Short mmCIF file of C-alpha atoms and ligand atoms in Angstrom, two decimals:
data_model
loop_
_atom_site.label_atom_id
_atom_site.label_comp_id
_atom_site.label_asym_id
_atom_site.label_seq_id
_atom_site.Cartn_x
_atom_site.Cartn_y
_atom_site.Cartn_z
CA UNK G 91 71.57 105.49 86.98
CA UNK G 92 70.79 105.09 90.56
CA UNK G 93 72.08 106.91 93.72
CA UNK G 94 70.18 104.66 96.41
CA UNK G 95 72.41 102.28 98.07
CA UNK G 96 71.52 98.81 97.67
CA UNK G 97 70.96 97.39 100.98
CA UNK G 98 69.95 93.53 101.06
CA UNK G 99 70.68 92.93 105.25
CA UNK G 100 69.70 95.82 107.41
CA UNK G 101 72.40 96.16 110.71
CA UNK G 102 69.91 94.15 112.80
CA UNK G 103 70.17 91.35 110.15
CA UNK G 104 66.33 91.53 109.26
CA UNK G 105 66.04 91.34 105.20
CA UNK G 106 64.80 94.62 103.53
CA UNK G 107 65.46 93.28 99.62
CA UNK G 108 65.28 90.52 97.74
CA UNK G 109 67.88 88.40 96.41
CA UNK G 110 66.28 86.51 93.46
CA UNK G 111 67.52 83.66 93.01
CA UNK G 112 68.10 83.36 96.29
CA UNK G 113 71.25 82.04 97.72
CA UNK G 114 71.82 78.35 98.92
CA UNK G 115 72.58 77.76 102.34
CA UNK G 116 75.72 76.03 101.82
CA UNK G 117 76.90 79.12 99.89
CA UNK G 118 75.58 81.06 103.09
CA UNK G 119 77.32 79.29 104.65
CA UNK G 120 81.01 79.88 102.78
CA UNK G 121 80.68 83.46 102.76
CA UNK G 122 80.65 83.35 106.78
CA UNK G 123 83.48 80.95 106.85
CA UNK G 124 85.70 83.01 104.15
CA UNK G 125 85.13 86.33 105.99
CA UNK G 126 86.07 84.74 109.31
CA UNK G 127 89.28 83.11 107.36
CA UNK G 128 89.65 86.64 106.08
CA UNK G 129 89.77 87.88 109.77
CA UNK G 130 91.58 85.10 111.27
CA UNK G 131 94.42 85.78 108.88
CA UNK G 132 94.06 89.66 110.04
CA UNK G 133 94.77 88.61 113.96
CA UNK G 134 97.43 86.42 112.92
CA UNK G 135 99.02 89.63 110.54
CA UNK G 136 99.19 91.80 112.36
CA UNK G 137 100.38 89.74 115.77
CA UNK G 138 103.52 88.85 113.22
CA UNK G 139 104.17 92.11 112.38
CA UNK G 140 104.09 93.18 115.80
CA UNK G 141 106.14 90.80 117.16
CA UNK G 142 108.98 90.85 114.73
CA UNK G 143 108.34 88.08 112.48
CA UNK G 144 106.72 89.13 109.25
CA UNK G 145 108.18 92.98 108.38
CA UNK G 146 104.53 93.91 106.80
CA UNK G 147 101.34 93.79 107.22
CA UNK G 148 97.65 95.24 105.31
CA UNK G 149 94.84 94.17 107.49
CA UNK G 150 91.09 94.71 106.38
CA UNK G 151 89.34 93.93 108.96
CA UNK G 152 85.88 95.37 108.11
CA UNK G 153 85.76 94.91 104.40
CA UNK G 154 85.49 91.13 104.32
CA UNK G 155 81.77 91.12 102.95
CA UNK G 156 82.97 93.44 100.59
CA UNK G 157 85.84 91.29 99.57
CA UNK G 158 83.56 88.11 99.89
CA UNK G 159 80.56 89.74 97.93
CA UNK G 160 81.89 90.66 95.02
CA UNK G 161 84.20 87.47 94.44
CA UNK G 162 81.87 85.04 94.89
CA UNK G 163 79.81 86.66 92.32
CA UNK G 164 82.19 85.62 89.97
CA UNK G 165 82.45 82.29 87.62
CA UNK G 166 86.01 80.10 88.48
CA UNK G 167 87.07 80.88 85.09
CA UNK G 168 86.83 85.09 85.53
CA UNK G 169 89.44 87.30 86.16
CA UNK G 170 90.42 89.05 89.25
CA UNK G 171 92.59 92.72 89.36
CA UNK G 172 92.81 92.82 93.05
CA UNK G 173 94.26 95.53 95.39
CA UNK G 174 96.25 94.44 98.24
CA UNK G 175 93.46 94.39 100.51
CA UNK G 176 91.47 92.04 98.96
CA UNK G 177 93.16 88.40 100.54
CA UNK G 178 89.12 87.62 100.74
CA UNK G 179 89.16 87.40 97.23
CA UNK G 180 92.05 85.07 96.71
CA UNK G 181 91.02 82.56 99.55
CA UNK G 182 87.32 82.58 97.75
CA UNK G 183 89.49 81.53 94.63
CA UNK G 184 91.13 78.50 95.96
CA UNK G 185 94.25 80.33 97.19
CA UNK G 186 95.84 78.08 100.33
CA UNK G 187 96.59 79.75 103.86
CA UNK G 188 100.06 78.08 103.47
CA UNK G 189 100.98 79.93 100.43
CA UNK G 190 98.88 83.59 101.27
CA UNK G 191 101.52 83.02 104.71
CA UNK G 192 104.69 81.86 102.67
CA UNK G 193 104.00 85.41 101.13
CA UNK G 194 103.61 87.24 103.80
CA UNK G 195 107.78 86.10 105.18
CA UNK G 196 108.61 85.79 101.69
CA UNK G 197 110.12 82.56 102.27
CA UNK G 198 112.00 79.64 100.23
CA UNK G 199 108.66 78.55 99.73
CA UNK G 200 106.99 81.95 98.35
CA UNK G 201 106.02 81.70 95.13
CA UNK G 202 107.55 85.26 94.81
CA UNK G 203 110.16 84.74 95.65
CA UNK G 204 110.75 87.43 98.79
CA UNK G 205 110.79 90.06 95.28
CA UNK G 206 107.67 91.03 95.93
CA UNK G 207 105.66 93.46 98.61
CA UNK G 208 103.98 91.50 101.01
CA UNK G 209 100.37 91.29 100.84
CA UNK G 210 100.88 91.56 97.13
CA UNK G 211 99.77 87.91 96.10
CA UNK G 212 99.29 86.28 92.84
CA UNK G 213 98.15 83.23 92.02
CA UNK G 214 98.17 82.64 87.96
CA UNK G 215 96.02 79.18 88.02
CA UNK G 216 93.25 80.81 89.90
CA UNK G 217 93.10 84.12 87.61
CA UNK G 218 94.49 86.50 90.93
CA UNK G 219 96.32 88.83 89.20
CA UNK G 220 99.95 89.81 90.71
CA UNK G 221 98.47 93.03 92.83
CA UNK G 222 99.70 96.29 91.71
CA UNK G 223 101.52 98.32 94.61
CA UNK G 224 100.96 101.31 92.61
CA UNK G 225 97.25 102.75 92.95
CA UNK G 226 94.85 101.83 89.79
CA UNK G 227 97.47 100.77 87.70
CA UNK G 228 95.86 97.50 87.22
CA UNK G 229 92.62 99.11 85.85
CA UNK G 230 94.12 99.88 82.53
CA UNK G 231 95.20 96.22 82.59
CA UNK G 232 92.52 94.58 83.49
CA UNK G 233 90.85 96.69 80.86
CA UNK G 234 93.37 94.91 78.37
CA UNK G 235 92.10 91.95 80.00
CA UNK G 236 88.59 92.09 79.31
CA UNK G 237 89.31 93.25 75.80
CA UNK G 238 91.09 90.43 75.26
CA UNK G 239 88.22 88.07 76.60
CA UNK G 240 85.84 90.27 74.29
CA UNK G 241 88.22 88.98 70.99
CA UNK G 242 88.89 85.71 71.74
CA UNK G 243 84.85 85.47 72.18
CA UNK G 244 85.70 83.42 75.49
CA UNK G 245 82.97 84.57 77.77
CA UNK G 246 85.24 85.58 80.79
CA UNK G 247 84.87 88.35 82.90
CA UNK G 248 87.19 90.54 84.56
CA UNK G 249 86.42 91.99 87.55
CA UNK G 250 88.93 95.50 88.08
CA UNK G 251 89.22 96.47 91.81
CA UNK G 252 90.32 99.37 93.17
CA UNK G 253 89.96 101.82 96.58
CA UNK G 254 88.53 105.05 96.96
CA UNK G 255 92.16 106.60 96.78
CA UNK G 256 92.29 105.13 93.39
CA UNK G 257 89.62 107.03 91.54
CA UNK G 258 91.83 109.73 91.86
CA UNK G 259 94.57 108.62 89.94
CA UNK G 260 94.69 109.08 85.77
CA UNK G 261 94.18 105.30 85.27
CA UNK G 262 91.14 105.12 86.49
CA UNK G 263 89.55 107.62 83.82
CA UNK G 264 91.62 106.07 81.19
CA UNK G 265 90.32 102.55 82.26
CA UNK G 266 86.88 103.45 82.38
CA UNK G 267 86.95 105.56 79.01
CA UNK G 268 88.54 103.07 77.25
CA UNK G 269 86.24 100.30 78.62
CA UNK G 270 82.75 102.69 78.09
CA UNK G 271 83.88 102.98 74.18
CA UNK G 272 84.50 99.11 73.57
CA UNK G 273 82.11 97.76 75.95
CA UNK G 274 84.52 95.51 77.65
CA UNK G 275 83.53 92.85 79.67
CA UNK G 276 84.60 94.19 83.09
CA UNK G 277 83.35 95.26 86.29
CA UNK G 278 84.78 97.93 88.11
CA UNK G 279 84.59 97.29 91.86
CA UNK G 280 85.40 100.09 94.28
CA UNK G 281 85.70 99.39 97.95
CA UNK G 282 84.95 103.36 98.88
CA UNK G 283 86.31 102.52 102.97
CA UNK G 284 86.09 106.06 103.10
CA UNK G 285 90.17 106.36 103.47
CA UNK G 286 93.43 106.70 101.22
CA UNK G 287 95.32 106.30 103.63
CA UNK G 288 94.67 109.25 105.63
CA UNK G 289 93.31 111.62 103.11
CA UNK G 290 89.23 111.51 104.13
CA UNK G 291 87.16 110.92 101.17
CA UNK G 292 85.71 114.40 100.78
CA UNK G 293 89.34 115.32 99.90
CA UNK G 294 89.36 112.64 97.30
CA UNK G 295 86.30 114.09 95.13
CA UNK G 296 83.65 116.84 94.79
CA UNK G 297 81.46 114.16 93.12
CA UNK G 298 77.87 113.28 95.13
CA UNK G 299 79.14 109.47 94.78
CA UNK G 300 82.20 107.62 93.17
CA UNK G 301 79.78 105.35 91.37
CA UNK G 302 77.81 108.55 89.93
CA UNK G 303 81.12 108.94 87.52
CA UNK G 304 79.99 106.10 84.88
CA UNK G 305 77.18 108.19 84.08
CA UNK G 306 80.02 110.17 82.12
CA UNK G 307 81.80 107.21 80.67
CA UNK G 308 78.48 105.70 79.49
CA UNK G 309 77.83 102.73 81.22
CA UNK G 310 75.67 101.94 84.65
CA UNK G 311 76.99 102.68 88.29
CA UNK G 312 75.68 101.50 91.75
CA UNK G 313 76.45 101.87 94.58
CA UNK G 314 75.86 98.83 97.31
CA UNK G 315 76.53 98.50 101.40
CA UNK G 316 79.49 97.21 101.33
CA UNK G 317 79.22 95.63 104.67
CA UNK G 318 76.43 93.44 104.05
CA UNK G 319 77.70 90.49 101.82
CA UNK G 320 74.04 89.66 100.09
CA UNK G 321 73.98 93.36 98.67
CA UNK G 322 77.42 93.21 97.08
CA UNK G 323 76.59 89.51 96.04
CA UNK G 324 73.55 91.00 94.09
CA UNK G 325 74.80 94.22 92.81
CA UNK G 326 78.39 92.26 91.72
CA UNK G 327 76.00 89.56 89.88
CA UNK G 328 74.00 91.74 88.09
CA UNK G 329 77.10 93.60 86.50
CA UNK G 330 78.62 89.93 85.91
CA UNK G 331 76.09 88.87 84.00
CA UNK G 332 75.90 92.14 81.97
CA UNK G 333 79.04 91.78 80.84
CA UNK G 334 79.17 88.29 80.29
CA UNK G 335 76.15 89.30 78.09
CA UNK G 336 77.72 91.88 75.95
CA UNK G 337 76.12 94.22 78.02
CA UNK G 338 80.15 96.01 78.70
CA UNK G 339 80.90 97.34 81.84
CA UNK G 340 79.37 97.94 85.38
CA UNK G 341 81.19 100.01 88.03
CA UNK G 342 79.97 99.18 91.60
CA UNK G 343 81.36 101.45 94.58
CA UNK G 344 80.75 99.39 97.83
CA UNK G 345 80.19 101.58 100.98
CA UNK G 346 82.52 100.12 103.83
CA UNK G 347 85.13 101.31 105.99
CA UNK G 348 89.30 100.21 107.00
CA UNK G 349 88.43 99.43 110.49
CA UNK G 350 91.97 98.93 111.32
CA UNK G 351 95.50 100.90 110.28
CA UNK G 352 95.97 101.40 106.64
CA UNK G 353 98.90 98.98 107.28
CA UNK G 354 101.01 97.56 110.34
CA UNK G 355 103.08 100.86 109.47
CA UNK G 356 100.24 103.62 110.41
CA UNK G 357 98.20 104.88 113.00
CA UNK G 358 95.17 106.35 112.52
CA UNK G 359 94.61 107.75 115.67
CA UNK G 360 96.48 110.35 114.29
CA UNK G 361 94.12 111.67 111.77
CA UNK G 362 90.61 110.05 112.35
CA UNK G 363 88.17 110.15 115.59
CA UNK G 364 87.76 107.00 117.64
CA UNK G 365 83.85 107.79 117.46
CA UNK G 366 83.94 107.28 113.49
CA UNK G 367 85.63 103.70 114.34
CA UNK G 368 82.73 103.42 116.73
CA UNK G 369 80.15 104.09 114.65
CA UNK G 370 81.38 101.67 112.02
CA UNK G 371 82.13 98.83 114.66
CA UNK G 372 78.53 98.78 114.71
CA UNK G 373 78.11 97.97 111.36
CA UNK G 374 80.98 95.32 111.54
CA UNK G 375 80.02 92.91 107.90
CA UNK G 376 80.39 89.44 109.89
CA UNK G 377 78.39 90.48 113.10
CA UNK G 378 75.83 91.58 110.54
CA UNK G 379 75.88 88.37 108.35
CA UNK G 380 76.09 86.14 111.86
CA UNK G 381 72.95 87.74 112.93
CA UNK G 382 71.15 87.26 109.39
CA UNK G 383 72.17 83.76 109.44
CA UNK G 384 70.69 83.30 113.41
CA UNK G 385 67.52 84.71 111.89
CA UNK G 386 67.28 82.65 108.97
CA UNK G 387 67.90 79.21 111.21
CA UNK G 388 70.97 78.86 110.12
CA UNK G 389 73.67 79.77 112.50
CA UNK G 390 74.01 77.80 115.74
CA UNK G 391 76.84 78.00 118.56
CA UNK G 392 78.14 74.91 117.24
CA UNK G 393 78.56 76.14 113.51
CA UNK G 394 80.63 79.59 115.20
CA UNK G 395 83.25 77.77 116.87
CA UNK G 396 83.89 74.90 114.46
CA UNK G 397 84.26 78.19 111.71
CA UNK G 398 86.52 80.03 114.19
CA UNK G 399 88.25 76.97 115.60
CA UNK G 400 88.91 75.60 111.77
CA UNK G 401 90.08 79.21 110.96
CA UNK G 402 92.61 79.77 113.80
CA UNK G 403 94.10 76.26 113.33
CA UNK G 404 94.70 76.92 109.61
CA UNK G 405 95.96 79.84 110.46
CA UNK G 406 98.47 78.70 113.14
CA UNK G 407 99.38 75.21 111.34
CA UNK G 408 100.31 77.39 107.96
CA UNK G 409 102.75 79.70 110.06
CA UNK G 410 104.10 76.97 111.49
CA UNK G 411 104.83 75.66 108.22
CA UNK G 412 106.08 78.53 106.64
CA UNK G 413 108.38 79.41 109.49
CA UNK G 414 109.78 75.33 109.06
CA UNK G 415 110.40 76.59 105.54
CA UNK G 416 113.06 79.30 106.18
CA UNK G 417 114.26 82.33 104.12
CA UNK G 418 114.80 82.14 100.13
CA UNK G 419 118.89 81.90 99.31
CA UNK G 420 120.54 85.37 98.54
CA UNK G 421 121.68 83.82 95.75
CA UNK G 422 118.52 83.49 94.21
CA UNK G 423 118.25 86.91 93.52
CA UNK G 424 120.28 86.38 90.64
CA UNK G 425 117.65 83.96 89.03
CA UNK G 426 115.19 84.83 86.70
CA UNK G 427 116.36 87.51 85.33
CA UNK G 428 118.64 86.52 82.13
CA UNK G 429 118.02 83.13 80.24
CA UNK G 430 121.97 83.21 80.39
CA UNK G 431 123.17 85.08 82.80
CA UNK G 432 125.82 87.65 81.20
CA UNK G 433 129.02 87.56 82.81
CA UNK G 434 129.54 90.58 84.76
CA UNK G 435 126.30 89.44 86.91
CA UNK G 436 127.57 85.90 87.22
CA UNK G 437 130.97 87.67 88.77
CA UNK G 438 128.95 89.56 91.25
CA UNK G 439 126.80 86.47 92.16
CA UNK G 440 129.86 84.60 92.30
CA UNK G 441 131.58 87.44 94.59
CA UNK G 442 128.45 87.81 96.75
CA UNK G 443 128.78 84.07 97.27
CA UNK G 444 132.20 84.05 98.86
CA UNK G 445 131.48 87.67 100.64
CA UNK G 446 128.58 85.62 102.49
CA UNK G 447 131.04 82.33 103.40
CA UNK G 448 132.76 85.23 105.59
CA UNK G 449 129.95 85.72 107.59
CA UNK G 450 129.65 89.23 108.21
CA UNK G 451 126.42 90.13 107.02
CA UNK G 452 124.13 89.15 109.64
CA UNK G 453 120.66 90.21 110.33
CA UNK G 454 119.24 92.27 107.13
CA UNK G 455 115.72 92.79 107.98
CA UNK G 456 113.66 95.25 109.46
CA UNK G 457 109.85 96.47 109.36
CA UNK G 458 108.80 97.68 105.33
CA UNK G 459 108.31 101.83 105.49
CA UNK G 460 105.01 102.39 103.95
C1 TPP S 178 100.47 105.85 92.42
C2 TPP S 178 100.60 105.72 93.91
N1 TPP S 178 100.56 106.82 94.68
C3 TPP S 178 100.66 106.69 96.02
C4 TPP S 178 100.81 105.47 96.61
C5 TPP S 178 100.90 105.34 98.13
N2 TPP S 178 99.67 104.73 98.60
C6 TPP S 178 99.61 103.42 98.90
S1 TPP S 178 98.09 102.97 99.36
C7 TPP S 178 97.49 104.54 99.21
C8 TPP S 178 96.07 104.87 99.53
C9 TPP S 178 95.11 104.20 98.65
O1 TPP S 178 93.82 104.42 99.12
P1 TPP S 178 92.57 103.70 98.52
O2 TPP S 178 92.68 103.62 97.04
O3 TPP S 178 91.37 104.35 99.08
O4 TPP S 178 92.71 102.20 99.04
P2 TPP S 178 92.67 101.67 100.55
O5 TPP S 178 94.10 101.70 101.04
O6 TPP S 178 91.79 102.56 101.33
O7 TPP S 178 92.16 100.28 100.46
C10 TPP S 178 98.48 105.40 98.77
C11 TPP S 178 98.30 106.84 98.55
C12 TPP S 178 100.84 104.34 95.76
N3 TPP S 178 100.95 103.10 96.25
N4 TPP S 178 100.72 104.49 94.42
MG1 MG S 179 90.25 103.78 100.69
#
């Protein structure tokens, strides 16, 4: 057990660790462009929001190497319990900017449907897991998960993420008890940004770190910056391979920080100083990995804008299509629920149907409350 943060890229971008095997340059390369798609989608979130056309919006802006980090470190085959502020993680997987956008106006062409929060993606082929809205109740499951891997003897891993906020809740000890007995093949991944919301983390535990609590459950915690990319790379990795090995379970708490609202629907000027933002500006993950990359050769002027041109015109071209796509039919609210649908519903569908032909209801939206 250690309590020394792993730190790979110091804020200047010189290297103070080792990565070993060291990282190719093309990979280098896709963890700047994912955080920057990461980011680019955060502009264009919270602009919708703002503006009326999306009701909802979870930016994490300043947790993108932490998102970045730990997915990459994963195989394609793995499994991923994400939290809502982990879109890094799904665009890492293969997820499209069309469909993470379709989501976010839960449109006709959302694979949810409109049924389900936005920001709460899920993409089955890629091994995203549907995101729980309610805190850590996907670390039991992804638990399940992992034991279910271990059984099957199929080698996949299942990486179980949460926020500080989350450690608090009874999950989380169940979780990481139940995995510490079986030795199940999952890393716990905590992105400690220092907020629930607007509870400060010293409210959220007496401990002297989050990752100090495996000690009790019996299996290895670190804790990594969570800002610089190569150190969550490394630290994910190593916990990976452990319990790809039979080695059971890792937690990793990643030291980073919300540098935005906790959602289009809060403002944290209300409860946090602009100086902490400050200070944590500073340590911004992608100025920090754009400087490491300028040192190693890598990064030219060139390579910046075609990252943040090819982001922004994703971006835009995907809300274009979405918004081309319009809104799902009320109808199909009815669908999916019964095999056969029983008749009382099919009379209120029916009813619905002909209340709509009147065209009274008109506009029924209006910004999400949380
Ligand atoms: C069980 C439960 N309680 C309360 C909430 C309301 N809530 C939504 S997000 C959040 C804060 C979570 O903080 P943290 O786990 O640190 O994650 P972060 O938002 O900082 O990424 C809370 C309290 C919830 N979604 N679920
Ligand atoms: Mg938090």
């Amino acid at each position: 057990m250690t309590t020394e943060m792993l730190q790979v890229i110091r804020t200047d971008g010189t290297v103070q660790g080792k990565m070993d095997p060291p990282v190719p340059e093309e990979m280098l390369r896709r963890f700047y462009r994912t955080m920057i798609q990461v980011r680019a989608l955060d502009e264009k979130g919270m602009l919708l929001q703002r503006t009326g056309r999306i009701g909802f919006y979870v930016p994490s802006g300043g947790q993108e190497a932490a998102q970045v980090g730990a997915v990459a470190a994963l195989d394609a085959g793995d499994w991923v319990f994400p939290t809502y502020r982990d879109p890094g993680m799904a665009i890492w997987k293969g997820a499209g900017m069309v469909e993470m956008i379709a989501h976010e106006y839960g449109c006709a062409t959302d694979r949810c449907k409109g049924r389900q929060m936005p920001n709460h993606y899920a993409f089955k082929e890629l091994k995203f897991v549907s995101i729980s809205s309610p805190i850590a109740t996907q670390l039991p499951q992804a638990v399940g998960a992992a034991m279910a891997a271990k059984y099957r003897k199929s080698k996949e891993v299942v990486l179980a993420g949460m926020g500080d906020g989350g450690t608090s809740e009874g999950d989380f000890h169940v979780a990481m008890n139940f995995a510490g007995v079986y030795k199940a093949p999952v890393v716990f991944y905590c992105q400690n940004n220092h907020w629930a919301i607007s509870v400060p983390l010293h409210q959220q535990t007496a401990s002297e770190t989050i990752a100090i609590k495996a000690k009790a459950y019996g299996f290895p915690g670190v804790q990594v910056d969570g800002n610089d990319v190569l150190a969550v790379y490394k630290a994910v990795k190593e916990a990976v391979d452990r319990a790809r090995s039979g080695g059971g379970p890792t937690f990793v708490e990643a030291l980073t920080y919300r540098m935005g609202p906790h959602s289009s629907s809060d403002d944290p000027k209300r409860y946090r100083p602009a100086t902490e933002e400050e200070d944590w500006r500073r340590k911004d993950p992608i100025e920090r990995f754009r400087k490491y990359l300028q040192k190693q050769g890598i990064w030219t002027e060139a390579f910046e804008k075609e990252t943040w041109d090819h982001a922004r015109e994703e971006v835009n071209a995907a809300v274009k299509e979405v918004e081309r796509a319009g809104q799902p039919a009320v109808s199909s609210m009815f669908d999916d629920v019964y095999h056969e649908m029983p008749p009382e519903l099919r009379a209120q569908k029916d009813g619905l149907i002909e209340y709509l032909k009147t065209g009274e209801l008109k506009d029924i939206g209006g910004a999400f409350p949380l």
